[in-house]
Amino acid sequence: DRGYVLQSGEIVLSGSGKDLLANESVRKAYLGED
């Protein structure tokens, strides 16, 4: 399975869920900060 991160309708990042969760920018933007 793959996930995609969109910004203004454009795919800016794609990868497995594990890869996306490992990306600090994705975590901050979509999951908030710890």
PDB file of C-alpha atoms in Angstrom:
ATOM      1  CA  ASP A   1       0.000   0.000   0.000  1.00  0.00           C
ATOM      2  CA  ARG A   2       1.104   3.542  -0.718  1.00  0.00           C
ATOM      3  CA  GLY A   3       0.115   6.907   0.651  1.00  0.00           C
ATOM      4  CA  TYR A   4       0.291  10.326  -0.932  1.00  0.00           C
ATOM      5  CA  VAL A   5       0.723  13.788   0.539  1.00  0.00           C
ATOM      6  CA  LEU A   6      -0.975  16.564  -1.413  1.00  0.00           C
ATOM      7  CA  GLN A   7      -0.274  20.269  -1.287  1.00  0.00           C
ATOM      8  CA  SER A   8      -2.462  22.610  -3.333  1.00  0.00           C
ATOM      9  CA  GLY A   9      -3.687  19.642  -5.373  1.00  0.00           C
ATOM     10  CA  GLU A  10      -0.189  18.413  -6.256  1.00  0.00           C
ATOM     11  CA  ILE A  11       1.462  15.223  -4.969  1.00  0.00           C
ATOM     12  CA  VAL A  12       4.496  16.386  -3.011  1.00  0.00           C
ATOM     13  CA  LEU A  13       5.421  13.067  -1.394  1.00  0.00           C
ATOM     14  CA  SER A  14       4.495   9.423  -1.782  1.00  0.00           C
ATOM     15  CA  GLY A  15       5.582   6.212  -0.163  1.00  0.00           C
ATOM     16  CA  SER A  16       4.601   3.452   2.199  1.00  0.00           C
ATOM     17  CA  GLY A  17       2.809   4.372   5.397  1.00  0.00           C
ATOM     18  CA  LYS A  18       6.003   3.581   7.274  1.00  0.00           C
ATOM     19  CA  ASP A  19       8.016   5.926   5.038  1.00  0.00           C
ATOM     20  CA  LEU A  20       5.486   8.740   5.369  1.00  0.00           C
ATOM     21  CA  LEU A  21       5.357   8.431   9.162  1.00  0.00           C
ATOM     22  CA  ALA A  22       9.161   8.572   9.255  1.00  0.00           C
ATOM     23  CA  ASN A  23       9.058  11.966   7.500  1.00  0.00           C
ATOM     24  CA  GLU A  24       9.222  14.744  10.116  1.00  0.00           C
ATOM     25  CA  SER A  25       7.399  17.281   7.921  1.00  0.00           C
ATOM     26  CA  VAL A  26       4.483  14.891   7.394  1.00  0.00           C
ATOM     27  CA  ARG A  27       4.234  14.135  11.107  1.00  0.00           C
ATOM     28  CA  LYS A  28       4.185  17.830  12.039  1.00  0.00           C
ATOM     29  CA  ALA A  29       1.694  18.851   9.341  1.00  0.00           C
ATOM     30  CA  TYR A  30      -0.788  15.983   9.704  1.00  0.00           C
ATOM     31  CA  LEU A  31      -0.272  14.504  13.156  1.00  0.00           C
ATOM     32  CA  GLY A  32       0.863  17.521  15.183  1.00  0.00           C
ATOM     33  CA  GLU A  33       3.940  17.776  17.333  1.00  0.00           C
ATOM     34  CA  ASP A  34       4.698  15.681  20.420  1.00  0.00           C
TER      35      ASP A  34
END
